[in-house]
CSV table of C-alpha atoms in Angstrom, one decimal:
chain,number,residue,atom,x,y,z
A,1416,UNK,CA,135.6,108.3,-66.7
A,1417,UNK,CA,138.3,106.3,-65.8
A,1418,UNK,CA,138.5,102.1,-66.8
A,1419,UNK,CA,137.1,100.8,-63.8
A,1420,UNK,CA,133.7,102.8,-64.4
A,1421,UNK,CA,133.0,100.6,-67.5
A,1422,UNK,CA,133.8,97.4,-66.0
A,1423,UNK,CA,130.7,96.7,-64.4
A,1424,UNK,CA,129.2,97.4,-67.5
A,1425,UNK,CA,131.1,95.6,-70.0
A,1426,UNK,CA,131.4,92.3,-67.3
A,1427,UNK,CA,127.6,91.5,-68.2
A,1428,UNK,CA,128.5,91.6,-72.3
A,1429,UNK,CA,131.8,89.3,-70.9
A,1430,UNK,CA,129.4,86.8,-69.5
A,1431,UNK,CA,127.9,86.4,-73.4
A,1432,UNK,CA,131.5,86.0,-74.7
A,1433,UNK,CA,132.6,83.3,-72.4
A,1434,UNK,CA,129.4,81.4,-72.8
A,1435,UNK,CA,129.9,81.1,-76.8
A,1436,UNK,CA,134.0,81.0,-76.0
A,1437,UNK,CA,132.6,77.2,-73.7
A,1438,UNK,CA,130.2,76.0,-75.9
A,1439,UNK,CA,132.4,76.6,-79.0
A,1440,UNK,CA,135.4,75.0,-77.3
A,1441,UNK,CA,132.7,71.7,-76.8
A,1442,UNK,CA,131.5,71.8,-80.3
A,1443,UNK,CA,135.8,72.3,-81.1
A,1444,UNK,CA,136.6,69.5,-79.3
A,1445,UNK,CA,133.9,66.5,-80.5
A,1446,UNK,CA,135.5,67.6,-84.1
A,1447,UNK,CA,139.1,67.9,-83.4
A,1448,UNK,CA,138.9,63.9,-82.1
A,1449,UNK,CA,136.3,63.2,-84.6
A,1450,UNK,CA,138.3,64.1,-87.6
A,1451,UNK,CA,141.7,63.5,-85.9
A,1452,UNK,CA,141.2,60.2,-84.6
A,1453,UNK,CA,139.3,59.5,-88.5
A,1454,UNK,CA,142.4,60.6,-90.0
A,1455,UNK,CA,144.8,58.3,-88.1
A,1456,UNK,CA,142.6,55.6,-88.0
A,1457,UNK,CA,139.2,55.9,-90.2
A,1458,UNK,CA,138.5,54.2,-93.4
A,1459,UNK,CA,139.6,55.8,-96.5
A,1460,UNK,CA,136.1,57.6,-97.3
A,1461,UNK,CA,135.9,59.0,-93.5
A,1462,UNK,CA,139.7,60.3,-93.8
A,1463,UNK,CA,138.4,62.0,-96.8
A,1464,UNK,CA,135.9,63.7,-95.5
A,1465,UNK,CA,137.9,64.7,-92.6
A,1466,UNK,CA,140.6,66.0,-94.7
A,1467,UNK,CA,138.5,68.1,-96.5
A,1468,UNK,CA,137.2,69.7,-93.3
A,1469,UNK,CA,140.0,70.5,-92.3
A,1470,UNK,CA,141.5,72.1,-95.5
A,1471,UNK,CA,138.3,74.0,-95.9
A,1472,UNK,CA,138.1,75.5,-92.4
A,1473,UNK,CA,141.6,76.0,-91.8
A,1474,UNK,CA,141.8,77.5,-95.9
A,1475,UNK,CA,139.2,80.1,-95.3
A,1476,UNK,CA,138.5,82.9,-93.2
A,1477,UNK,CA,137.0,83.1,-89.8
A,1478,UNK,CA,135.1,86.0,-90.8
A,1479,UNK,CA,133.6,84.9,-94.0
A,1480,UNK,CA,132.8,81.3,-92.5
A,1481,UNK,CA,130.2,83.2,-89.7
A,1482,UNK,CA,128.6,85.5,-92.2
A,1483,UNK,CA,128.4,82.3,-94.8
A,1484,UNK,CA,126.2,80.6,-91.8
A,1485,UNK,CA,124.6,83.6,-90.8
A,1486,UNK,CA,123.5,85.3,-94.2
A,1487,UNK,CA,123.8,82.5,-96.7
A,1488,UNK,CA,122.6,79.5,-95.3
A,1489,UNK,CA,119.7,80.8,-94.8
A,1490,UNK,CA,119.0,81.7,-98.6
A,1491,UNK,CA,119.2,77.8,-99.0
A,1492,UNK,CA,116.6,77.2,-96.6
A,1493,UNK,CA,118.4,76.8,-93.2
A,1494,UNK,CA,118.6,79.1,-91.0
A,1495,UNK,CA,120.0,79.1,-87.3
A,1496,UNK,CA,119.6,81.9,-84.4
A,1497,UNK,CA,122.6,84.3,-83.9
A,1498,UNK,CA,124.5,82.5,-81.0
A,1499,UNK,CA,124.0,79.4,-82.5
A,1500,UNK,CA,125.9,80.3,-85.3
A,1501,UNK,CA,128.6,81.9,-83.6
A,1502,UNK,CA,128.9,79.0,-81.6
A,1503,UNK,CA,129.1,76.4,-84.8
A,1504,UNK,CA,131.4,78.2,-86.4
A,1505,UNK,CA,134.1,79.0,-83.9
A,1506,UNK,CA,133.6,75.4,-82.8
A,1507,UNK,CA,134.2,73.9,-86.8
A,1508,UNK,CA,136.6,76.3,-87.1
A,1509,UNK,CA,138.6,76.0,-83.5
A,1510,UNK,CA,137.8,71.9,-84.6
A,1511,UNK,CA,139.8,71.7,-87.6
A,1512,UNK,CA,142.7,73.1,-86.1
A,1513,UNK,CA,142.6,70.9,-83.7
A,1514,UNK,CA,141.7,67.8,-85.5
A,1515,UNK,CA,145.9,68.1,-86.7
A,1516,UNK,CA,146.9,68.5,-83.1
A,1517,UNK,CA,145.2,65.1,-82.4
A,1518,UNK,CA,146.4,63.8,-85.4
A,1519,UNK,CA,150.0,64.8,-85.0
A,1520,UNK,CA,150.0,63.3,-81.2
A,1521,UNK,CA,148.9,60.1,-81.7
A,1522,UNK,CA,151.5,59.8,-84.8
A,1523,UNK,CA,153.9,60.9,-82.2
A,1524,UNK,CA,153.2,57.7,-80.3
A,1525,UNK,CA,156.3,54.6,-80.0
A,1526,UNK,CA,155.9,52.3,-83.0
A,1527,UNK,CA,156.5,49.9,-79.7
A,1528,UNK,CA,153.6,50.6,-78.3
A,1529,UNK,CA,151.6,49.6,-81.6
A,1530,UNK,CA,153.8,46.3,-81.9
A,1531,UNK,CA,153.3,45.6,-78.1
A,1532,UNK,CA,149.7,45.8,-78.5
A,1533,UNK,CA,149.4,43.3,-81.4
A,1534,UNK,CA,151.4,41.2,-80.0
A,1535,UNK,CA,148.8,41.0,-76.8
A,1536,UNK,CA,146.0,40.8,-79.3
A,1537,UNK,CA,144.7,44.0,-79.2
A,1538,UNK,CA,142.2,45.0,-81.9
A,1539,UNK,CA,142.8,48.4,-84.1
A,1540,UNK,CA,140.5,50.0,-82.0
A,1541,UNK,CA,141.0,48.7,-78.2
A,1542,UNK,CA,144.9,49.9,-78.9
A,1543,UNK,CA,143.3,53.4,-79.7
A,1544,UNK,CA,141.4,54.0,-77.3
A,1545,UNK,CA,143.2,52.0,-74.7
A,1546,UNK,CA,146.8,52.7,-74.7
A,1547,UNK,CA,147.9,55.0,-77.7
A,1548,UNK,CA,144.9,58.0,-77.3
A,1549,UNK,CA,145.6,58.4,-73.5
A,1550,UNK,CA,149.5,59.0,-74.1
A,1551,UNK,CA,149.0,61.0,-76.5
A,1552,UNK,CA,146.4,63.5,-74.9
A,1553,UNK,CA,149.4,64.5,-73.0
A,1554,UNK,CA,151.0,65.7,-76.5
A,1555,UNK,CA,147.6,67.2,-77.1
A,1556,UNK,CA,147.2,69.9,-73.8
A,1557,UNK,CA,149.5,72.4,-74.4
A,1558,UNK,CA,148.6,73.2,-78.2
A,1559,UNK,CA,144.7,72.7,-77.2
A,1560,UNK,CA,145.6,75.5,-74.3
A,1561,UNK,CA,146.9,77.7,-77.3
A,1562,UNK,CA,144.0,76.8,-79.6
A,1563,UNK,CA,141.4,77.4,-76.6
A,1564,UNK,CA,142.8,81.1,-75.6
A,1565,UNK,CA,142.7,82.3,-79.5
A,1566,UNK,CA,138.9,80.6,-79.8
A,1567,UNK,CA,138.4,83.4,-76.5
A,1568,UNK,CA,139.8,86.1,-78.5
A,1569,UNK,CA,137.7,84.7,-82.3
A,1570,UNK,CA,134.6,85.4,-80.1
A,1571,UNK,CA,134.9,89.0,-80.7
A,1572,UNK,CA,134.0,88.9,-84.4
A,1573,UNK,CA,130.2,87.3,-83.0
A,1574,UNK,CA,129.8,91.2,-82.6
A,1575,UNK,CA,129.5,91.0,-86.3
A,1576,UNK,CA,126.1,89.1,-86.2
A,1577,UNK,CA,124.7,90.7,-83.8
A,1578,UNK,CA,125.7,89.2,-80.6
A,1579,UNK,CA,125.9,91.5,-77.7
A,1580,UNK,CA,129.4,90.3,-76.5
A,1581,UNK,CA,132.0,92.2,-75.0
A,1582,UNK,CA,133.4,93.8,-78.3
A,1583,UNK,CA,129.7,94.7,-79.2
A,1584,UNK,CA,129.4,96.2,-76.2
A,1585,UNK,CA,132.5,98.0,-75.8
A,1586,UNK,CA,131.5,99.7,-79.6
A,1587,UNK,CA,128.2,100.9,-77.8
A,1588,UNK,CA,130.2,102.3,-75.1
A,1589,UNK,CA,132.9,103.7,-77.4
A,1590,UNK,CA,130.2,105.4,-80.0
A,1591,UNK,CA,127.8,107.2,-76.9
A,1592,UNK,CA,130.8,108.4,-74.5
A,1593,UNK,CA,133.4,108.3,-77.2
A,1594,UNK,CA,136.0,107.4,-74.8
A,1595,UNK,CA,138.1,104.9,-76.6
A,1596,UNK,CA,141.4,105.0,-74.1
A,1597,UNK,CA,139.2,104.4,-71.3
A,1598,UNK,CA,136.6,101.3,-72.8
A,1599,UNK,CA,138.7,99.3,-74.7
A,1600,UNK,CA,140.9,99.3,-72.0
A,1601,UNK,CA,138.4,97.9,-69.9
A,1602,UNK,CA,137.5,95.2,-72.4
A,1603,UNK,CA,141.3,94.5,-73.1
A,1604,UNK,CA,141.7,93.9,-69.4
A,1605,UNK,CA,138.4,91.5,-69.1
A,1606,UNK,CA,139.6,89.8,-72.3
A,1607,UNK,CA,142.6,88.9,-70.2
A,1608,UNK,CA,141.4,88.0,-67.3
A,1609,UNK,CA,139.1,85.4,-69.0
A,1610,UNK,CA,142.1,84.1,-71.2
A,1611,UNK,CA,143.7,83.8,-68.1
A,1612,UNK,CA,141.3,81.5,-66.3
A,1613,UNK,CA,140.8,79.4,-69.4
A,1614,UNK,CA,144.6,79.2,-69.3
A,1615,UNK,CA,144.3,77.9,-65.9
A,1616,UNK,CA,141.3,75.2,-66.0
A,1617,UNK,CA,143.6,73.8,-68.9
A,1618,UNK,CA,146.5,73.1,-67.4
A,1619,UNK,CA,145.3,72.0,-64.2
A,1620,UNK,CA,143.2,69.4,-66.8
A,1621,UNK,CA,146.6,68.5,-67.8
A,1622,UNK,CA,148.2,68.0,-64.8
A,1623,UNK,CA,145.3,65.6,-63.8
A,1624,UNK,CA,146.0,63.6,-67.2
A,1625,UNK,CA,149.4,63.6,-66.8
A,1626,UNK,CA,149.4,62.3,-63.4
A,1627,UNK,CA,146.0,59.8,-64.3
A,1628,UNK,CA,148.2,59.0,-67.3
A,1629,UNK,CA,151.4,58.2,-64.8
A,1630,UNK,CA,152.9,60.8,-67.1
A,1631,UNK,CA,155.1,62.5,-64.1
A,1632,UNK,CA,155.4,61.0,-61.0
């Protein structure tokens, strides 16, 4: 059988992986500003909670951080369905990347604009959110583009919980027709094509920021 006989078949399992891929990328982005924004900005006991999130997640593996929340949180007396979990821990782990991008863009920000604002009277926070966060999103896009297409590709190890995605499907195919030239080519190509959307949505999100943001004319 040749590649394009298994695509139909592994597109459904591709639907799974770019479901947990969207809804990790949400859960990644509410901590990325969270703990980026609290590390710029936050009191000292916030910044050092958000500093040890991010050590922790960006100090440990992947791997071991989805079967901790899969097989031993539940021995503690929490337990959370399959896609759940895959979903929470690509998003905390995608997050604390992330929370350093935000971090480093705002930092990247003219000490001007900071003295401009207090000199209008701007609180701590209105200068935030008001003038320094929307320059720096700009910063933020292409590293966030980068972040978002290797999330896509860490949704492959949710095969290892059980989640019928594309790489758990592609083993089912590979073990019953033992064909491995012809099915992971097929799910090498569908991996593409969905980093290549995700590539897309992002930067026509930053072109609308940049030009919202009066970044380019």
């Amino acid at each position: 059988m040749t590649i394009f006989n298994y695509l139909p078949i592994l597109a459904e399992a591709a639907v799974t992986s770019a479901l947990v891929c969207c809804l990790s990328l949400v859960v990644a982005a509410i901590m990325a500003f969270a703990a980026g924004v609290t590390l710029c900005a936050g009191p000292a006991w916030l910044r050092a909670i958000a500093i040890l999130y991010v050590e922790v997640f960006r100090g440990t593996s992947l791997l071991v951080q989805l079967f901790w929340l899969y097989y031993a949180l539940p021995l503690i007396g929490f337990s959370m369905p399959p896609l759940l979990t895959g979903v929470l821990a690509l998003g905390l782990n995608t997050g604390a990347y992330g929370a350093e991008v935000v971090r480093g863009a705002l930092q990247s920000v003219s000490p001007q604009q900071h003295e401009a604002a207090r000199a209008l009277n701007f609180t701590r926070m209105h200068t935030l959110w008001r003038i320094i966060l929307p320059q720096a999103l700009s910063e933020m896009m292409p590293s966030f583009s980068s972040l978002a297409v290797q999330n896509l590709k860490d949704t492959s190890l949710v095969s290892m919980i059980t989640i019928a995605d594309l790489t758990f499907k592609a083993q089912e195919l590979r073990n019953l027709t033992q064909d491995s030239v012809s099915v992971y080519g097929a799910s090498l190509f569908l991996y593409l094509v969905m980093a290549l959307a995700v590539i897309a949505v992002l930067r026509a999100l930053e072109r609308w920021i940049n030009k919202t943001t009066g970044r380019h004319a």
